[in-house]
Short mmCIF file of C-alpha atoms and ligand atoms in Angstrom, two decimals:
data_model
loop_
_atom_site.label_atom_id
_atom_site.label_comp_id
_atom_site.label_asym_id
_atom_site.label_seq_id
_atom_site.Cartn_x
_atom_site.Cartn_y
_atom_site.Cartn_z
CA UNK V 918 -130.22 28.16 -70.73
CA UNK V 919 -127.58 29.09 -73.16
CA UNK V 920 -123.99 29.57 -72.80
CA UNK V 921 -122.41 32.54 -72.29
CA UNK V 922 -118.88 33.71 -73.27
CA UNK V 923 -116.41 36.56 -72.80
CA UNK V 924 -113.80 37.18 -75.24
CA UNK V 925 -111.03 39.20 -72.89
CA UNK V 926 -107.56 40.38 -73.11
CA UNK V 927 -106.84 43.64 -71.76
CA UNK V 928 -103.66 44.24 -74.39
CA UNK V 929 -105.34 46.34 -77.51
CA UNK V 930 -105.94 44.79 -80.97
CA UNK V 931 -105.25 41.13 -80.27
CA UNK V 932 -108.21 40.24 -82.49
CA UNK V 933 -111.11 40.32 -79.71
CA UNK V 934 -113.34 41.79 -81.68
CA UNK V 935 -112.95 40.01 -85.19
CA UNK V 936 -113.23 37.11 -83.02
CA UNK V 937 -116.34 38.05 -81.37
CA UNK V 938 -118.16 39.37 -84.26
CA UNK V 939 -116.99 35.92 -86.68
CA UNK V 940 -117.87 33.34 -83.97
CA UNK V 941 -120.89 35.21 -83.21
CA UNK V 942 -122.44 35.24 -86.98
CA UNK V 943 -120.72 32.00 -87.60
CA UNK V 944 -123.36 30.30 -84.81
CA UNK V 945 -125.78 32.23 -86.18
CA UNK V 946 -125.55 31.60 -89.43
CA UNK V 947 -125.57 28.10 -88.49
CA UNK V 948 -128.34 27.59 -86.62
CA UNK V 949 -127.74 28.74 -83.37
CA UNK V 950 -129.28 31.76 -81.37
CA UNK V 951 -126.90 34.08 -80.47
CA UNK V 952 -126.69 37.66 -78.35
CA UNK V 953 -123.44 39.01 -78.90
CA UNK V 954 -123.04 42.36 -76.70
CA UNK V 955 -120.66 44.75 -76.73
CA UNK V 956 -118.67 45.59 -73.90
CA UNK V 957 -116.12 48.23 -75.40
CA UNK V 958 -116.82 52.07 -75.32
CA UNK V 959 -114.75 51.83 -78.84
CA UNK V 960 -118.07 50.27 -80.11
CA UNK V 961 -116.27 48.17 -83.01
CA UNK V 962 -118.42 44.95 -82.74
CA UNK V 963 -121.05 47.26 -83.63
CA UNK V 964 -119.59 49.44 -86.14
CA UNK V 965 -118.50 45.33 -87.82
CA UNK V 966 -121.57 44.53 -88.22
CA UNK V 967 -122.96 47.66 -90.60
CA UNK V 968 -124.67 49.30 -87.54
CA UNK V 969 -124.13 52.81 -87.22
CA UNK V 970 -123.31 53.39 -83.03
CA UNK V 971 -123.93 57.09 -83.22
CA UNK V 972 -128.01 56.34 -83.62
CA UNK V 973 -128.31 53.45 -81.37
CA UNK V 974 -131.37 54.21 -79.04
CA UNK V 975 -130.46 52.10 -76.65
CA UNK V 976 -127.00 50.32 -75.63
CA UNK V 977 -124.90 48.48 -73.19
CA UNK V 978 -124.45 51.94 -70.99
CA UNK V 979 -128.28 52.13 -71.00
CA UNK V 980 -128.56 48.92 -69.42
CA UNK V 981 -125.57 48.82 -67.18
CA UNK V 982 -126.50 52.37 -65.98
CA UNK V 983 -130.05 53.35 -66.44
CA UNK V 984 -131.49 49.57 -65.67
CA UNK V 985 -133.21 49.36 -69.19
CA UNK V 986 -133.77 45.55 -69.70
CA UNK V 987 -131.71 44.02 -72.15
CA UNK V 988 -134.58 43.26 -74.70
CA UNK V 989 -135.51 46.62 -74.43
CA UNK V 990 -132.10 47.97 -75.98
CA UNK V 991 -131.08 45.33 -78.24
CA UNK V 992 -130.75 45.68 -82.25
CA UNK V 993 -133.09 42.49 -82.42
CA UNK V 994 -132.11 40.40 -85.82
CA UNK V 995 -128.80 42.11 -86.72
CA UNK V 996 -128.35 38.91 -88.80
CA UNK V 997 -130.61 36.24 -88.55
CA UNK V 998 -130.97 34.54 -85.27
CA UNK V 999 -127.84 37.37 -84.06
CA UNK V 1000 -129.18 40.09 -81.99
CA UNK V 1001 -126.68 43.15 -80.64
CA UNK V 1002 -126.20 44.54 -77.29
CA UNK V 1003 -124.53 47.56 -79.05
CA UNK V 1004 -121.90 49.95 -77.47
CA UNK V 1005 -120.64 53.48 -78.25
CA UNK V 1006 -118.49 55.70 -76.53
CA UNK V 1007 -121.13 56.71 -73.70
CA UNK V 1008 -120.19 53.23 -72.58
CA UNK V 1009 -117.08 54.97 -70.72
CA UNK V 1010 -118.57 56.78 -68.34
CA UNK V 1011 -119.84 53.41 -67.30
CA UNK V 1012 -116.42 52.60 -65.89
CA UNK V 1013 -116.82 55.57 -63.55
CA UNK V 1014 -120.27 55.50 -62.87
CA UNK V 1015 -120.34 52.18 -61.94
CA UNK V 1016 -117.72 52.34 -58.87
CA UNK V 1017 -120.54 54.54 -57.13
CA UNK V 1018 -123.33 52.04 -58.01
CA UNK V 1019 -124.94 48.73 -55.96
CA UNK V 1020 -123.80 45.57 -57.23
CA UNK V 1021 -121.42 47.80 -59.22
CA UNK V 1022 -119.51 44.18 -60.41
CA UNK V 1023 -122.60 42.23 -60.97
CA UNK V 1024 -124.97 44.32 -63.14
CA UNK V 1025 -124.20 43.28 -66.40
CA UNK V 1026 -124.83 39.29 -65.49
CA UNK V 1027 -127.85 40.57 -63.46
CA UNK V 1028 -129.28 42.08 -66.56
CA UNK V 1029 -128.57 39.12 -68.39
CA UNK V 1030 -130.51 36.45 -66.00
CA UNK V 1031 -133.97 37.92 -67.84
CA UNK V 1032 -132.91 36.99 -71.12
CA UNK V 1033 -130.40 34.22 -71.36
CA UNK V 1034 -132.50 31.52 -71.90
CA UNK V 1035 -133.82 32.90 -75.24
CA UNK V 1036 -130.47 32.29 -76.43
CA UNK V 1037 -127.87 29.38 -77.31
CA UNK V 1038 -124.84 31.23 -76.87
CA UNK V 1039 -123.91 34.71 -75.32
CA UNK V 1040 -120.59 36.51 -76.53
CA UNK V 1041 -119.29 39.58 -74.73
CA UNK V 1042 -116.86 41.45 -76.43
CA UNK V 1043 -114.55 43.08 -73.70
CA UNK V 1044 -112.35 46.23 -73.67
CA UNK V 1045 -108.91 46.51 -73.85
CA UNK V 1046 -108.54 46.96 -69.93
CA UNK V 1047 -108.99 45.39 -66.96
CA UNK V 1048 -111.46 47.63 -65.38
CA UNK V 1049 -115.48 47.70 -64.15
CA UNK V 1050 -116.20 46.61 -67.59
CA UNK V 1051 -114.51 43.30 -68.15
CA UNK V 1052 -114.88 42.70 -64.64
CA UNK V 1053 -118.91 42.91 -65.28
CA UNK V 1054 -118.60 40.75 -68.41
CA UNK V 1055 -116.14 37.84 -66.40
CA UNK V 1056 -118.68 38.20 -63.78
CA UNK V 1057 -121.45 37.27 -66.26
CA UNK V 1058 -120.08 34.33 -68.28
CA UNK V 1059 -119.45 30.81 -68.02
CA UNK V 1060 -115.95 30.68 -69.91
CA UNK V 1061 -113.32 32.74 -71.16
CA UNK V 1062 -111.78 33.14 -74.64
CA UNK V 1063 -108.48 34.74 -74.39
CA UNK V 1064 -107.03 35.77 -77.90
CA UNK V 1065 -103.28 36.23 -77.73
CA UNK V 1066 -101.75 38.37 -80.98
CA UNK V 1067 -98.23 35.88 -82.24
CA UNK V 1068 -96.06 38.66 -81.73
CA UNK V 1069 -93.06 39.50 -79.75
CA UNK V 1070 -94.11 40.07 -75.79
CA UNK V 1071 -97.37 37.93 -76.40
CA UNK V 1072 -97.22 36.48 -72.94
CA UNK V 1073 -96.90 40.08 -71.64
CA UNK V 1074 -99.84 40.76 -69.28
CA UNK V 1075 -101.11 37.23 -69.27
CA UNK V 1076 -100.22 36.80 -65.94
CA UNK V 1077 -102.43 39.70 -65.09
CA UNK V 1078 -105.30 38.72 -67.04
CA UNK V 1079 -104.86 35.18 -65.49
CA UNK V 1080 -105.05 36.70 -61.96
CA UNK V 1081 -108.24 38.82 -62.66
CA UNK V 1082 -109.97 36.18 -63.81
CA UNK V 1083 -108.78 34.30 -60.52
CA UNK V 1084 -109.99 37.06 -58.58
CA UNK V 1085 -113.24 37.15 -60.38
CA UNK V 1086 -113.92 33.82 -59.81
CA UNK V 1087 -113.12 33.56 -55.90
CA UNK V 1088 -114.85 36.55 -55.42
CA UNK V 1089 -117.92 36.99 -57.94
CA UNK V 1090 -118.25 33.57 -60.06
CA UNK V 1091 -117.16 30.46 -58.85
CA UNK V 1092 -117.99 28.61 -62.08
CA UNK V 1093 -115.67 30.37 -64.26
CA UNK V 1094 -112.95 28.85 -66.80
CA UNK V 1095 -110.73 29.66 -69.67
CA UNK V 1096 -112.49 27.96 -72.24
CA UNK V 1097 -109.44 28.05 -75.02
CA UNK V 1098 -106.44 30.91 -76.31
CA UNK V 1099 -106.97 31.25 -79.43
CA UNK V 1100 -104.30 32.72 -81.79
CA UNK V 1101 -104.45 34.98 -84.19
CA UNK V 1102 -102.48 37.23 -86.82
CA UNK V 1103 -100.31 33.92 -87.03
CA UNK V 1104 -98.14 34.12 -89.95
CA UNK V 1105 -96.14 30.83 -90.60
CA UNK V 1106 -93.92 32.23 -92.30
CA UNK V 1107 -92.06 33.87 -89.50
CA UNK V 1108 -90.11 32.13 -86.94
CA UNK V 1109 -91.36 34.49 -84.20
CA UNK V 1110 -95.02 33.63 -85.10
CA UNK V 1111 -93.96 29.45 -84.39
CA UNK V 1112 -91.84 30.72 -81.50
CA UNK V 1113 -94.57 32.16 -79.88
CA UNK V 1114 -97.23 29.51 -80.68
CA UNK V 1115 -94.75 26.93 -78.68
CA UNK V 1116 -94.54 29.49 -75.78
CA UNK V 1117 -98.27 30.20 -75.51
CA UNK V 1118 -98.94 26.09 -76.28
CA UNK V 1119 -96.28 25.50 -72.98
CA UNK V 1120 -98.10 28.47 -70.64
CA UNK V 1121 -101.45 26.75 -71.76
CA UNK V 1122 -100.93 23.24 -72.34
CA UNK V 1123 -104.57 21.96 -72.56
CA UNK V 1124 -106.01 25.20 -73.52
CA UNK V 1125 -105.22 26.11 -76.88
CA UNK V 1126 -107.59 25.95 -79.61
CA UNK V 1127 -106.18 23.81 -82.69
CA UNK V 1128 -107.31 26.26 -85.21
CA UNK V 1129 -104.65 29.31 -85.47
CA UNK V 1130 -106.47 32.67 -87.23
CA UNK V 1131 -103.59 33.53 -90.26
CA UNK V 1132 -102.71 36.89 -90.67
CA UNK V 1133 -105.64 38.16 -93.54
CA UNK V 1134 -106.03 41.69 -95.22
CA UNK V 1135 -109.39 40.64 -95.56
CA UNK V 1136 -110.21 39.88 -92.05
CA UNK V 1137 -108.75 43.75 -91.51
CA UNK V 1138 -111.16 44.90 -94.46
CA UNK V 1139 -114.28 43.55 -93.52
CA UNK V 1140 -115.33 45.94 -90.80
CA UNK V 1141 -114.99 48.57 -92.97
CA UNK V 1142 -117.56 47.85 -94.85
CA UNK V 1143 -119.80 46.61 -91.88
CA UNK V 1144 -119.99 42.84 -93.11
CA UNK V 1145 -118.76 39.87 -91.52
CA UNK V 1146 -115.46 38.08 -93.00
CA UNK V 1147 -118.52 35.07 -93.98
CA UNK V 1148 -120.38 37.52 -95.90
CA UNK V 1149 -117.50 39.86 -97.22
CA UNK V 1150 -115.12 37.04 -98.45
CA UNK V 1151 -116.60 33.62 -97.58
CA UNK V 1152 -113.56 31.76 -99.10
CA UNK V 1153 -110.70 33.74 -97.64
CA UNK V 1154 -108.49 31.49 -95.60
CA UNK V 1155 -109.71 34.35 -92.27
CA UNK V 1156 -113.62 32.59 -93.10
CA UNK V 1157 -112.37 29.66 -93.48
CA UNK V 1158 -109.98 29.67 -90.11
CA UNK V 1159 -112.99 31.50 -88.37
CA UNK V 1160 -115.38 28.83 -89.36
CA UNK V 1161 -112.96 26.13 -87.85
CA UNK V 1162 -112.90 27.90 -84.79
CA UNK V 1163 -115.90 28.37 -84.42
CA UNK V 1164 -116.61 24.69 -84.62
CA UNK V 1165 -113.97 24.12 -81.93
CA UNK V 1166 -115.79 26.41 -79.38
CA UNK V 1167 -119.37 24.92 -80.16
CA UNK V 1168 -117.49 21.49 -79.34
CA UNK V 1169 -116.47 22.47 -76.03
CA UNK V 1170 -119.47 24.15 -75.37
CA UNK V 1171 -121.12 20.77 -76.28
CA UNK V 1172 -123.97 22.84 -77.70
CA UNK V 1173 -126.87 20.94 -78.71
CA UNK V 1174 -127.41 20.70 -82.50
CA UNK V 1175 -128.87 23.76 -83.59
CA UNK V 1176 -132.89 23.66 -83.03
CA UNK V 1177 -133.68 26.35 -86.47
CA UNK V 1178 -132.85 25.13 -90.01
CA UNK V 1179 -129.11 26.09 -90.88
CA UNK V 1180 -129.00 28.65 -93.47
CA UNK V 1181 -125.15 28.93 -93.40
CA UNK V 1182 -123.63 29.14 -97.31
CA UNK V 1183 -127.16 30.25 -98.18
CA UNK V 1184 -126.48 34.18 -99.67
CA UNK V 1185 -129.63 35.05 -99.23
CA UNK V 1186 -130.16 34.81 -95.96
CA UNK V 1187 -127.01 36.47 -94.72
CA UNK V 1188 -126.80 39.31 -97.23
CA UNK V 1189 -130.69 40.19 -96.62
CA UNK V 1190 -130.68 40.05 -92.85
CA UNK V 1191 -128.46 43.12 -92.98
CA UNK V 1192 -130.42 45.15 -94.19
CA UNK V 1193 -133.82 44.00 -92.31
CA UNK V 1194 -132.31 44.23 -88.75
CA UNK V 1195 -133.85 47.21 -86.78
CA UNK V 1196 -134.14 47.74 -82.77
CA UNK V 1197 -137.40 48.46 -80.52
P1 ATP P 1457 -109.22 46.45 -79.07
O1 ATP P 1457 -108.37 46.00 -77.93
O2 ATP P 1457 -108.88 47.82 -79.57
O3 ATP P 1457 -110.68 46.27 -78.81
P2 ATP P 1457 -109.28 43.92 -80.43
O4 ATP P 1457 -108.52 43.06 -79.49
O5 ATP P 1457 -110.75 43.85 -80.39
O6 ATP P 1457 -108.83 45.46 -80.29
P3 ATP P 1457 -109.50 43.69 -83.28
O7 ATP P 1457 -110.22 44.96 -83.37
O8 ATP P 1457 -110.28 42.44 -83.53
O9 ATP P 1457 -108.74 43.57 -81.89
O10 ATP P 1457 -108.24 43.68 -84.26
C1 ATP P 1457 -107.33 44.76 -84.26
C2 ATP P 1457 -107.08 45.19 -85.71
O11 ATP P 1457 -106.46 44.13 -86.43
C3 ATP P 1457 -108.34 45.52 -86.47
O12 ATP P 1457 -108.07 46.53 -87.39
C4 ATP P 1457 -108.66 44.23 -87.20
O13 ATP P 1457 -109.40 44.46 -88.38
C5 ATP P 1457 -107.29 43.69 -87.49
N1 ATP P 1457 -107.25 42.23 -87.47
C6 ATP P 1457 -107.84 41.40 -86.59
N2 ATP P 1457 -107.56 40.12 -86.86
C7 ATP P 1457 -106.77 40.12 -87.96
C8 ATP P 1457 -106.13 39.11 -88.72
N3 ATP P 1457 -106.25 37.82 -88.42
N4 ATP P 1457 -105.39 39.51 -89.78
C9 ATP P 1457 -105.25 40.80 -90.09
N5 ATP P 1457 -105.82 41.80 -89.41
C10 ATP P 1457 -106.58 41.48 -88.35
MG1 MG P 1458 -112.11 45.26 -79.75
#
């Protein structure tokens, strides 16, 4: 039974989904077998990875919603060993829809009972909000990645997120834990940026991941061309700081070593999975 993950933080653009999307194909590309899903109506851990959300046949709405299994509405092989729950803006009706709904909290890790042992590692890439959504994905996972922006007001609305996931975990999911913050947009060369790393690092003494994501133009440029920072720039300091991480969080997951051959560094193998990934 793999792990799964939800990468929350209801305060927009902190780097949830460059996160997502770069651990994700990082585990992937290293031998790992990863679902990441897509949690936000925006649809941009989709849209990262090349795949077009406007002819998606099936998505995370249809299986919150409708009740269509998982592997029935995944992009299967988005990248090698990384299939896609994928989202577009449909998913917001979900957050209404749902209130009306039976297990209107728990549908998302119900879904995901059917499937999760297929995988290694599960990544849920939450909305900016607070709402059904995230509340489905918290309910769903075993840990939490919270990725704070170093800005001014970082710690803003911590407090909230810390007392959802509280709630969630009374209430819906007894087993769940803040795996690690992670920073990111960090820019060293700006005493606010330090500042706040020492303020986050005192709020979450035991919690923070080592590796701190560096402010990159080519982290912000990847999407954009639906490639992952690995396969659009594999020696920017963003791939680089993204591979570290990701090595962090398969420590504390204490995954075991990957079962499939790594193919990570091999261009072959992640430029030609983009193209051959298609969806049943
Ligand atoms: P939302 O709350 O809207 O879902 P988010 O928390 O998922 O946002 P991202 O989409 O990952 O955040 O990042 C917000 C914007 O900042 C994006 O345009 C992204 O490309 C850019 N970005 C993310 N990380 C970095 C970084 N380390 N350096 C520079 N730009 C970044
Ligand atoms: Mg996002």
């Amino acid at each position: 039974m793999g792990k799964a993950l939800a990468l929350a933080n209801q305060k927009g653009g902190v780097g949830k989904t460059t996160t997502s999307v770069s651990v994700a194909s990082w585990l992937a590309a290293s031998g790992w077998r990863v679902l990441l899903i897509d949690a936000d109506p925006q649809g941009n851990a989709t849209s990262s990875l090349g795949i077009d959300k406007r002819t998606l046949p099936r998505s995370t709405y249809d299986v919150l919603i409708e009740g269509v299994a998982v592997g029935d509405a995944l992009v299967v092989a988005a990248r090698e060993r990384l299939d896609l729950l994928g989202a577009n803006p449909a998913l917001a009706g979900a957050e209404v829809e749902l209130v009306s709904l039976s297990r209107r909290e728990r549908r998302l890790g119900l879904a995901l009972e059917t499937v999760r042992e297929q995988y290694d590692v599960v990544l849920i890439d939450c909305p900016p909000s607070l709402g059904l959504l995230t509340v489905n994905a918290l309910a769903a996972v075993d840990e939490v990645i919270v990725p704070i922006q170093c800005e001014y007001l970082a710690l803003e609305g911590l407090m909230q997120l810390i007392n959802s996931i509280d709630l969630v975990k009374r209430r819906l999911n007894p087993a769940l834990d803040v795996i690690g913050v992670v920073m990111t947009m960090f820019d060293p060369r700006t005493r606010l940026a330090n500042q706040v790393v020492e303020d986050v690092r005192r709020y979450f003494p035991s919690r923070m991941f080592t590796t701190l994501i560096p402010r990159s133009v080519r982290l912000a440029e990847a999407p954009s061309f639906g490639k992952t920072i690995f396969e659009y720039d594999p020696t920017s300091r963003g791939a680089q700081a993204y591979r570290s991480l990701s090595e962090e969080v398969a420590a504390r997951l204490a995954l075991a070593p990957p079962g499939a051959q790594a193919s990570f560094g091999s261009a072959a193998s992640l430029s030609g999975a983009a193209t051959s990934g298609g969806s049943r």
